[in-house]
Each structure stands twice: as C-alpha cells, then as structure tokens.
Tab-separated table of C-alpha atoms in Angstrom:
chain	number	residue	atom	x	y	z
A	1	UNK	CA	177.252	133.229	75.968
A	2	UNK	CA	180.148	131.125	76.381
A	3	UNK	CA	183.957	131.575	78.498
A	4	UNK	CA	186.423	129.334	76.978
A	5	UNK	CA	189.326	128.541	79.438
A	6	UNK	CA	191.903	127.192	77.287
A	7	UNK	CA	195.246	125.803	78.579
A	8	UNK	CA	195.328	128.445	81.049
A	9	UNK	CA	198.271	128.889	83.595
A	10	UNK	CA	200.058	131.435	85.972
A	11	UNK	CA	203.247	131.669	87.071
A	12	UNK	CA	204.858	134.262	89.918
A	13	UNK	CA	207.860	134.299	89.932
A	14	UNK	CA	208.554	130.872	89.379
A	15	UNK	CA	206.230	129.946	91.461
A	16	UNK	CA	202.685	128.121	89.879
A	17	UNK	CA	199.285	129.464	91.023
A	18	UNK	CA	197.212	128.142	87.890
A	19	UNK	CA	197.976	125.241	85.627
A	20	UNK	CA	196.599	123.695	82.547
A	21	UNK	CA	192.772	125.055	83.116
A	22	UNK	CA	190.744	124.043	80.543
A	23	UNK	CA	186.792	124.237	80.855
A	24	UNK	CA	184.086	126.077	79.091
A	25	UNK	CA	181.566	128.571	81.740
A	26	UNK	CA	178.127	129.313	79.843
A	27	UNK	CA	175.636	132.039	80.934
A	28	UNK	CA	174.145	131.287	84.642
A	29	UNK	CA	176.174	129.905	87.803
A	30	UNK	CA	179.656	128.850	87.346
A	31	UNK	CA	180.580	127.685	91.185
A	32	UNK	CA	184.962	127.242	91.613
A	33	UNK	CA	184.835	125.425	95.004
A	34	UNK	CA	188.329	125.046	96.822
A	35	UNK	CA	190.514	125.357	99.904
A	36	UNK	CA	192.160	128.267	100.703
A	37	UNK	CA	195.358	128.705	98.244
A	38	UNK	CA	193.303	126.872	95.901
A	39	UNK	CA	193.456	129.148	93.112
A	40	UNK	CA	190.028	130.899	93.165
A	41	UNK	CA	191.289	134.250	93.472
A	42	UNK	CA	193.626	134.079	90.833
A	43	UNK	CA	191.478	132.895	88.364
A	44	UNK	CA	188.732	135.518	89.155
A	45	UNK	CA	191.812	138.135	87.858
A	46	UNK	CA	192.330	136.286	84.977
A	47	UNK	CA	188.770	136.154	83.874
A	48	UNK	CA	188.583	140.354	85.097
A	49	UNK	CA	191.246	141.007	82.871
A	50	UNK	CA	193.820	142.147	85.954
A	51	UNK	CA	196.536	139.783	85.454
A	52	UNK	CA	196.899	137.983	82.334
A	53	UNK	CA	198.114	134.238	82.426
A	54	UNK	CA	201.536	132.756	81.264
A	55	UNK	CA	200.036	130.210	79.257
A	56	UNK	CA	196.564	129.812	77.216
A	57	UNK	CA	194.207	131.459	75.983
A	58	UNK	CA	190.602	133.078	77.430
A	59	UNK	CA	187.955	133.519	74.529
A	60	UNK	CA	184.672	134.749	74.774
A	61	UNK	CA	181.956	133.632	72.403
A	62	UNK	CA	185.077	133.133	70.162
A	63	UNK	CA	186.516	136.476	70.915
A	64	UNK	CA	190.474	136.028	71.943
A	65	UNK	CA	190.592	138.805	75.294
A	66	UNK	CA	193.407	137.409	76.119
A	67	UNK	CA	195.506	140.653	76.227
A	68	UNK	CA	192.554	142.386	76.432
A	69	UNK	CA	193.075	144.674	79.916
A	70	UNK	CA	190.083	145.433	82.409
A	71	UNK	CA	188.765	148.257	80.933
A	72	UNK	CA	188.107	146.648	78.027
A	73	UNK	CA	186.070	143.770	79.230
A	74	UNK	CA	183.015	143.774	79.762
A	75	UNK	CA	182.840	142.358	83.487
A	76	UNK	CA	182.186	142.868	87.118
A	77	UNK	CA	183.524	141.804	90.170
A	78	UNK	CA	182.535	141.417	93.913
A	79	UNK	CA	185.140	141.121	96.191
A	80	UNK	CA	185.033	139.281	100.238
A	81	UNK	CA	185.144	143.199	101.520
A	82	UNK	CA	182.709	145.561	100.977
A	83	UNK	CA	184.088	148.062	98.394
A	84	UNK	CA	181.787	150.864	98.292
A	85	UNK	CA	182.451	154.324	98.178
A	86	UNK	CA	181.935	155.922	101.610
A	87	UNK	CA	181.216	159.675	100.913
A	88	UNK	CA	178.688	158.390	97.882
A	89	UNK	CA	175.114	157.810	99.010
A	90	UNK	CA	174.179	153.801	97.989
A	91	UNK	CA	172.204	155.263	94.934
A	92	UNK	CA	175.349	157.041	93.974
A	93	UNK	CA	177.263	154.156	94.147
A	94	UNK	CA	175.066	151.669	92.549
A	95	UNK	CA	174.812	154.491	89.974
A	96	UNK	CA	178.602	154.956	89.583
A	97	UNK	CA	179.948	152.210	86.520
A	98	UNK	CA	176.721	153.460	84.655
A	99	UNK	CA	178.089	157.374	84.942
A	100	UNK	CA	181.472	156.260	84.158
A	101	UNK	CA	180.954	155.914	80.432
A	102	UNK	CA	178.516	158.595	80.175
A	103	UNK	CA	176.582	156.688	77.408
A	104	UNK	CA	173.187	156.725	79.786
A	105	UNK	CA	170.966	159.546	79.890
A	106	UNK	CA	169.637	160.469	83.654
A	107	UNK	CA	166.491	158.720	83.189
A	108	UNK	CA	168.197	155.268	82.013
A	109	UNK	CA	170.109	155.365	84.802
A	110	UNK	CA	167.399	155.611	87.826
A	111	UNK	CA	165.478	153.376	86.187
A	112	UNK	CA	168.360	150.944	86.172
A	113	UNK	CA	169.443	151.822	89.978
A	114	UNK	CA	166.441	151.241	90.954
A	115	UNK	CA	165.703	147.952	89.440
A	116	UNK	CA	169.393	146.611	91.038
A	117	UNK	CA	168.289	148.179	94.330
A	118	UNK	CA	164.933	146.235	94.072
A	119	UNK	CA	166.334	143.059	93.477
A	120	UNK	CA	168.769	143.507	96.324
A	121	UNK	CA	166.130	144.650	98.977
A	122	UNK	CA	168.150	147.675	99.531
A	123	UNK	CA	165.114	150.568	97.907
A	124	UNK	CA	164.598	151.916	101.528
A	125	UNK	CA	168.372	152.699	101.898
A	126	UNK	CA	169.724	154.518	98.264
A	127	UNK	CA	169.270	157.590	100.501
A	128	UNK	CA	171.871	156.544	102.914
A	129	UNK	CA	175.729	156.309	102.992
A	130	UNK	CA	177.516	153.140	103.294
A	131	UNK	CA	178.489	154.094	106.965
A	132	UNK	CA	175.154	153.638	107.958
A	133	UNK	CA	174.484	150.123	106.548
A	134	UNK	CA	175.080	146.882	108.400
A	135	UNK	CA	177.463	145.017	106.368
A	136	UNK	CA	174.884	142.693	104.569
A	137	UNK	CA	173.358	145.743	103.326
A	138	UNK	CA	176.968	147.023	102.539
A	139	UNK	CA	177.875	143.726	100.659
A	140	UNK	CA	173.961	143.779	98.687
A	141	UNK	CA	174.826	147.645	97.920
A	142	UNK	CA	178.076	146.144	96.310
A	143	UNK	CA	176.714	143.616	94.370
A	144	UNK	CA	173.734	145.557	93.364
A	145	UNK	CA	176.779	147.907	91.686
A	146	UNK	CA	178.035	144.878	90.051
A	147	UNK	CA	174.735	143.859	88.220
A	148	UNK	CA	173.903	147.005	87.418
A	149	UNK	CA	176.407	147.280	84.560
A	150	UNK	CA	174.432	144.060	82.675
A	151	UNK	CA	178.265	143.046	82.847
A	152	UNK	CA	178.823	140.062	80.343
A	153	UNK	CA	181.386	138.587	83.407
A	154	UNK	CA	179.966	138.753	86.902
A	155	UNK	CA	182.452	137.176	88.771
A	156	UNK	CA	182.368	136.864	92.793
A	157	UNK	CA	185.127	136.089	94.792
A	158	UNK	CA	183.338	134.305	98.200
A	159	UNK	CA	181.529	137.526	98.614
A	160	UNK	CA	179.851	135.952	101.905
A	161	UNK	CA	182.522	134.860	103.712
A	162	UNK	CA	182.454	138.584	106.145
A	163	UNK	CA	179.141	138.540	106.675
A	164	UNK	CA	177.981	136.691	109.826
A	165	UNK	CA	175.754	133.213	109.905
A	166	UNK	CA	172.188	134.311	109.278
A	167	UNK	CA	173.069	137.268	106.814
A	168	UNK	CA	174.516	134.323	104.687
A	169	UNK	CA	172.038	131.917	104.690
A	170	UNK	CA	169.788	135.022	103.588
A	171	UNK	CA	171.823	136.784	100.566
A	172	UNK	CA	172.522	133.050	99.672
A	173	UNK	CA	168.998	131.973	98.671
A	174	UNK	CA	168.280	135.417	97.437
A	175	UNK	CA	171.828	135.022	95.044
A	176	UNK	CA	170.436	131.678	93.566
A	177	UNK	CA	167.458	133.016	92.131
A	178	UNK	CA	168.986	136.234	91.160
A	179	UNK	CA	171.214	134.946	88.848
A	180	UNK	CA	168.877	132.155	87.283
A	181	UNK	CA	167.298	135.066	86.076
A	182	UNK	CA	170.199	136.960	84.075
A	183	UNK	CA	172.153	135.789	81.009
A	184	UNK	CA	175.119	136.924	82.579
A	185	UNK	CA	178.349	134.356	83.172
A	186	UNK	CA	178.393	134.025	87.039
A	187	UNK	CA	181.479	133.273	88.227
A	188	UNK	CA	181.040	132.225	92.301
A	189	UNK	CA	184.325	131.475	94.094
A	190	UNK	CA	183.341	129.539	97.192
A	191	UNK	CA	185.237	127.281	100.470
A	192	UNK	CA	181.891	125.978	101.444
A	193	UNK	CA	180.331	122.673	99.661
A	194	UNK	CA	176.878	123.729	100.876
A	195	UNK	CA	176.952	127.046	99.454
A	196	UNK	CA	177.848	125.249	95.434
A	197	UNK	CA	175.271	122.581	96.374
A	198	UNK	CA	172.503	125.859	97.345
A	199	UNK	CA	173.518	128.047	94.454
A	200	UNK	CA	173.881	125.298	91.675
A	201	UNK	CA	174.498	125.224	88.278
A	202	UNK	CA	178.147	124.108	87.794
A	203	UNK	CA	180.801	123.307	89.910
A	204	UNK	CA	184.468	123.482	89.349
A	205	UNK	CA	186.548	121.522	92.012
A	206	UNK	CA	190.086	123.620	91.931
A	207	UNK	CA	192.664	122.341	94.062
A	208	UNK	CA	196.545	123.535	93.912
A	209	UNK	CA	196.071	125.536	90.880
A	210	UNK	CA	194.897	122.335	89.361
A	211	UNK	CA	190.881	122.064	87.971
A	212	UNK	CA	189.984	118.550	89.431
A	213	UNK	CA	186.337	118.231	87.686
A	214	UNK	CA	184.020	119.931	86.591
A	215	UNK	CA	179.962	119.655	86.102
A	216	UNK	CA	176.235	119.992	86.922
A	217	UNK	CA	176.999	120.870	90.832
A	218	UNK	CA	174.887	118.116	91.895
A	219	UNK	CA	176.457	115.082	89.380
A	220	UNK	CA	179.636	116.638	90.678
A	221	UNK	CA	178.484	116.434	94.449
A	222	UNK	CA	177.186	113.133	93.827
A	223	UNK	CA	179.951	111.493	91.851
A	224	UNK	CA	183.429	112.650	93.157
A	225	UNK	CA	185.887	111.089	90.846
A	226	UNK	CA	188.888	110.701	93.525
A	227	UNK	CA	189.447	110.860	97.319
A	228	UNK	CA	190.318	114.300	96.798
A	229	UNK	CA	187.607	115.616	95.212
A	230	UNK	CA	185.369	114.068	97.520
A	231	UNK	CA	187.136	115.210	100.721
A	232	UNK	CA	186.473	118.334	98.850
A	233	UNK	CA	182.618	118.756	97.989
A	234	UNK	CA	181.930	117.848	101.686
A	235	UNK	CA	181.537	118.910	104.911
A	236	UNK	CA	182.872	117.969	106.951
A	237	UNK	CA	185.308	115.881	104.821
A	238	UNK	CA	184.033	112.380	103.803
A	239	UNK	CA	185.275	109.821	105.665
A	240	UNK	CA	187.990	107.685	103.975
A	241	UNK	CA	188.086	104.333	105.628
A	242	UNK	CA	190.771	101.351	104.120
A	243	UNK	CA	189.114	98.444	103.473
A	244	UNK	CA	189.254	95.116	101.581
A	245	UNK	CA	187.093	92.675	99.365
A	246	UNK	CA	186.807	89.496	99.491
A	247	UNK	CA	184.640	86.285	99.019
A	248	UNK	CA	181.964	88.868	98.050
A	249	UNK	CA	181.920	90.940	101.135
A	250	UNK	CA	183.288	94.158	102.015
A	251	UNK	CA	185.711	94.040	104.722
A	252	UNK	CA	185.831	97.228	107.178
A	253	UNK	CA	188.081	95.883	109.871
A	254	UNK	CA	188.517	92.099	111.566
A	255	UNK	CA	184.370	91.952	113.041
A	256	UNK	CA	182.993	94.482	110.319
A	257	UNK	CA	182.191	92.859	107.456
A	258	UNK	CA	178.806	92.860	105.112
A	259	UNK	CA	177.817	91.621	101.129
A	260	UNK	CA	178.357	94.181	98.664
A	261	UNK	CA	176.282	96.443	97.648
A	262	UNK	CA	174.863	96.551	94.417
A	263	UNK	CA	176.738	99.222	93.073
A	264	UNK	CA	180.133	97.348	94.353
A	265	UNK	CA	179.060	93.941	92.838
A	266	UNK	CA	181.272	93.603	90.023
A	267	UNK	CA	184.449	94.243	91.434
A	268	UNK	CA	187.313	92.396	91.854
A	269	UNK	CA	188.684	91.177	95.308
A	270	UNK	CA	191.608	93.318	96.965
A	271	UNK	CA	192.664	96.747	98.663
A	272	UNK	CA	190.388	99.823	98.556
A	273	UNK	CA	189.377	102.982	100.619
A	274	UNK	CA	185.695	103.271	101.201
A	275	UNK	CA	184.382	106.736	100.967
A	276	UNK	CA	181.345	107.636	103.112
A	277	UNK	CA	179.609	110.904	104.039
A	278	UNK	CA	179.786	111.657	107.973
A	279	UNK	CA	175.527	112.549	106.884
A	280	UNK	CA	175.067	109.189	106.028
A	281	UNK	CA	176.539	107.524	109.476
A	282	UNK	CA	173.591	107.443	111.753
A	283	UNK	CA	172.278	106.617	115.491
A	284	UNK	CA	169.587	104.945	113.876
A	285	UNK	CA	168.729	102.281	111.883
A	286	UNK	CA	167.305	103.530	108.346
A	287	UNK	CA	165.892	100.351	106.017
A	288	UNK	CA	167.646	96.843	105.273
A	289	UNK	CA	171.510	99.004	103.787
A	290	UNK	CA	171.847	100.098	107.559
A	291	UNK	CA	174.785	98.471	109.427
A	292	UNK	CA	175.455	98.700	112.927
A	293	UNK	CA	179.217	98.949	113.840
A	294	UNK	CA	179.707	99.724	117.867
A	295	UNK	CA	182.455	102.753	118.782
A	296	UNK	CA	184.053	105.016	120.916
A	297	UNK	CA	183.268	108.565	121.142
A	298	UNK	CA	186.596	110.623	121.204
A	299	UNK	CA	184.480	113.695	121.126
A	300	UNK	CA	180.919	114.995	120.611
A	301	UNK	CA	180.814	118.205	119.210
A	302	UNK	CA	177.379	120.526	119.172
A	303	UNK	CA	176.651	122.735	116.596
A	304	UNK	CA	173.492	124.122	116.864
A	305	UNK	CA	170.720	121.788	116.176
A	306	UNK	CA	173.577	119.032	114.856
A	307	UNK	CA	175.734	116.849	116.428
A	308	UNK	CA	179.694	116.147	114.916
A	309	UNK	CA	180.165	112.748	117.055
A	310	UNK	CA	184.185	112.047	116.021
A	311	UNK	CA	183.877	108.162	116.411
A	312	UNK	CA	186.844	105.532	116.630
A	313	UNK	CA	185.825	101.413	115.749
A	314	UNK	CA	189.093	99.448	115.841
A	315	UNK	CA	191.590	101.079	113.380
A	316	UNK	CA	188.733	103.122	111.342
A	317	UNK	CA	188.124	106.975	112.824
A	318	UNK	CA	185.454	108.929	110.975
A	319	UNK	CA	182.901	111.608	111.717
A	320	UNK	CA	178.682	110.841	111.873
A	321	UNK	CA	176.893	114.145	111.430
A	322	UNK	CA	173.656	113.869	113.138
A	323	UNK	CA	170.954	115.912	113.914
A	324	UNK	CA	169.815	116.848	117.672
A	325	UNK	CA	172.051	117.612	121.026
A	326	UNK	CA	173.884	114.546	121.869
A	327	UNK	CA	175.909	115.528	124.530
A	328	UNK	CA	178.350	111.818	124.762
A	329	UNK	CA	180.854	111.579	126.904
A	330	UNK	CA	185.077	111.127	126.263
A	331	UNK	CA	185.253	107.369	125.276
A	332	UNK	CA	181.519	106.414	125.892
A	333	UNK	CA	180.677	102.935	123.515
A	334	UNK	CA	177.596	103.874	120.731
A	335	UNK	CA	175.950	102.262	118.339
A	336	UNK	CA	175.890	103.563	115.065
A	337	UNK	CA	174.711	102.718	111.427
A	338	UNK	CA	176.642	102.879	108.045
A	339	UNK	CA	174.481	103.296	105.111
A	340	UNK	CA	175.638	100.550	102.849
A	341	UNK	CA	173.929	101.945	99.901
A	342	UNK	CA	175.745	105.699	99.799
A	343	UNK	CA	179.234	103.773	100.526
A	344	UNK	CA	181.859	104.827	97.486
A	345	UNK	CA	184.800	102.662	96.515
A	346	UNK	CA	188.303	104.353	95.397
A	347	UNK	CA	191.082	102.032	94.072
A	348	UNK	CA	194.838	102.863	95.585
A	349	UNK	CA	195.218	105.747	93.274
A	350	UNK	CA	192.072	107.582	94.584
A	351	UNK	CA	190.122	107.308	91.377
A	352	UNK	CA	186.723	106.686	91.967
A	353	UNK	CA	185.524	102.519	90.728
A	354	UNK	CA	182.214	101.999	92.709
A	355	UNK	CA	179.197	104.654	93.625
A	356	UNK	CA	175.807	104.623	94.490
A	357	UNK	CA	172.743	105.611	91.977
A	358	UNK	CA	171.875	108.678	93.570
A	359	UNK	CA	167.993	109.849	92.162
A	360	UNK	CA	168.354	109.435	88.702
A	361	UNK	CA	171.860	110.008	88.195
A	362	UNK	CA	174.243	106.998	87.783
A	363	UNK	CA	177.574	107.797	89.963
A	364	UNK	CA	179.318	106.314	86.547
A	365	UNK	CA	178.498	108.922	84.714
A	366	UNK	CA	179.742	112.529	85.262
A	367	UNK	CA	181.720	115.410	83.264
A	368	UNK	CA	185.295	115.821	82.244
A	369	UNK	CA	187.883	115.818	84.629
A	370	UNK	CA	191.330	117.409	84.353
C-alpha cells in the first residue's frame, strides 16, 4: 500500500502552513519529526481527509482522495488527548467504529475487540469506564479503537506527549512492534528524535511547513543533509561549531587544531561549521579519533543518570552529554574529548559536504530531500 503526497500545500488565510510536500509513505512506520508549528498536525488532517489542501494532490495506491471527505477514507487517527467516550465501558469504545457501519455481526466484533485489547494489554479493563483508567491505559484504550478498524491510514498525532516519563518509554517499545506487524500506513507525528530513532522505519524531517528529507530513520539520523536538519534529529541540538581548513588540518579555534579525518580528506581549504553530537563529546578518552580540548563549565545540568555539561573553549560553546552525576561547578576548567571520527562538515549554506561512515551506511548516501 502506498500514500502519494504530491505537491501538497495549505494556505489559511493567506497565511502558509504546508508547502510543496512531495513524498511517497508505504505500509509500516512513517515518522514526521518537527518542532512545534512545524506542520505535523496539519498534515495528519490532510491525510484524515479533514481539511483538504490548496495545492496537490493525495493518491492512494493510485486512487485520487483528494476531495474525498473523512467519512470516506478509510483511516484512523489518535490524537495527544485521550478521546474516549466516558459513559462507554473500554469494550464499548474499542467496539464503537466497528458498530458504526453495522457491516459486523456480534461475533466478528468481540473477536476483533478482543484481539485490539490484547495487543494493547488492556483485556483486564474492557469492563471498566474510561474514568477509571490511568491515562496510559486511557491513551492504549484509544489507540486500541484506532486499530481496530484495520484502517488503511493510521495516523498519530504525538499520541505520547500527555502521558508521563515511564508510561512513554513503555507504550513506545510496545508501538514499534505493534505496527511492524500490520500492513497498515502508520503515520507517527513526533518532537522527540529518540522516539523516530526507537520506532523506525521512515523519517520525515518537516520544518516550517517545508519537508526537509526524508528516509530510512536511521540513514536520515545518520546523514543530516543541512545544519537544520541536524539541529533537528538530535537531542539536544548538535553542536554547530565555525571552523576552518587549512594545510590539511581542521581548525577549531587559535590552539585547537588536528589532521582531517578521513571522511574530511578531500576537501578544499576554507570556512565551514563543524557539526558534532553533544553524545559524542566525552570526559574520556575513547581510541586514537579522541581529542582533548580544555573548557569552562557554564553549567552542569543532571538529568537522571546523564549529565548536560554546557561547556565554553575560547569562542566555541557546545553541549557534551555524558553519562553519570557530575555535579561541576560555575566556571570550573575540564577536560574533554571530541570524537574526530563522528565530526560532520557543512559548507556556508548549511548543506551537508563531509560525514562519517556510520556501520555500513556511507553519510554520502541518503534519500531525497525537498
């Protein structure tokens, strides 16, 4: 099954929210990653057939639904809230879209509710009303109502983002493996980097209405065609650090300087920022591509079992991510370690000219961007 975006844009009162989308979405997990304002939302109504765009065209497996409204698409949609219906028991509403149409006999049905409820966790409660859920079994009781339709358009609009820590890093790795298993088109709208990098699949990188690439989530994690898209796909933001080469070295600031790495070798001498993840500035030393560069702390932040050390060297200020309490004070001097290998090179437009090989996936090779 295939979701052909084509030329798509929307326009509020003169105002843009969507232009020039292009991209094609296939059965499985279709991640849009973005800020806030992004986009996300209004694409998820486009796709749900509750707005229709200003420009473009939306076909499915060929099919022009363009102008097609909501009830006559075949889709689904979970929303951040948890939209149940509070005087219906969870079995009623899981049961609900199937009733709707009245094309299931009684049997059908519970076999059907039950098999959504199962894959949810939820069996114990379809006895219950949604008042006397906790809201991750509120939000699972909302999606199991979703897949229950065998919807050809599943599309969730960051239905995590309510619940609190732990619930999320639970329905999350439960969400992955549930829809690996359906031929569905999962649409996922997501803030968070690490939830597109757990889930998979594809990733779309929307930013301003604007599609900046699009791929297999990991090439697209991995190989961030501009400064945008990387300041995007991680978190905390990658670093962007100016910097220079010259007589073969790469030039950080006036007593920072090392030889290329491989993957900068061939280019030419002159301006460029230097792209590096704050996981891949350390305290340590990690094989021959470490290199030290001494700082100042201008704060040491502790999250949990990590570390967000917000480090100044000369002009550069970045972020090292690193695991363990380090509890440094205002301005105290560290030593820390770039890893020369996992350093990227943007020209002065942004545009990505220099990337590490990552596995087995060359940083010069990734998807269409837009």
């Amino acid at each position: 099954m295939q979701l052909s975006l084509q030329g798509i844009g929307k326009a509020v009162g003169g105002e843009m929210h969507l232009a020039d989308i292009s991209a094609e979405l296939t059965s499985g997990l279709n991640v849009v990653l973005g800020p806030t304002g992004s986009g996300k939302t209004s694409l998820l109504r486009l796709i749900a057939g509750l707005d229709r765009p200003t420009a473009g065209k939306l076909l499915l497996d060929g099919r022009d639904i363009t102008a097609l409204g909501v009830n006559l698409r075949n889709a689904a949609m979970v929303y951040q809230q948890f939209v149940n219906y509070p005087s219906f028991t969870v079995y009623d509403n899981i049961a609900s879209p199937l009733r709707q149409g009245k094309s299931h006999d009684a049997r059908e049905i519970d076999r059907r509710v039950r098999e959504a409820a199962a894959l949810l966790h939820i069996e114990p409660m379809l006895d219950r009303l949604p008042s006397q859920l906790s809201g991750g079994q509120q939000q699972r009781t909302a999606i199991a109502r979703a897949i229950v339709k065998d919807a050809e358009l599943l599309l969730l609009d960051e239905p995590l983002v309510n619940l609190d820590y732990k619930l999320r890093e639970e329905l999350r790795a439960e969400m992955r493996n549930l829809f690996i298993q359906r031929k569905t088109i999962v649409v996922y709208a997501t803030t968070e980097p690490s939830e597109a990098l757990l889930l998979g699949g594809s990733t779309m990188v929307l930013d301003q209405g604007r599609v900046l690439q699009f791929g297999p989530t990991l090439q697209t994690y991995h190989h961030p065609v501009s400064t945008r898209v990387g300041t995007i796909f991680s978190d905390p933001s990658m670093n962007l650090l100016d910097a220079k080469i010259e007589g073969a070295q790469l030039h950080l600031s006036a007593d920072l300087a090392f030889g290329l790495p491989a993957h900068m070798a061939d280019l030419p001498a002159g301006q460029y920022r230097i792209g590096v993840r704050a996981t891949h500035v350390s305290l340590s030393p990690n094989g021959a591509d470490a290199i030290p560069a001494l700082a100042d702390v201008d704060l040491a932040e502790i999250s949990g079992s990590e570390t967000f050390l917000h480090l100044r060297h000369g002009p550069l200020n970045f972020i090292a991510q690193v695991e363990g309490v380090h509890p440094f004070g205002l301005g105290a001097q560290v030593t820390v370690y770039l890893n020369r290998a996992r350093l990227y090179a943007f020209d002065g437009g942004g545009k990505l000219v220099g990337a590490p090989i990552i596995g087995d996936i060359r940083e010069g090779s990734g998807h269409g961007t837009h």
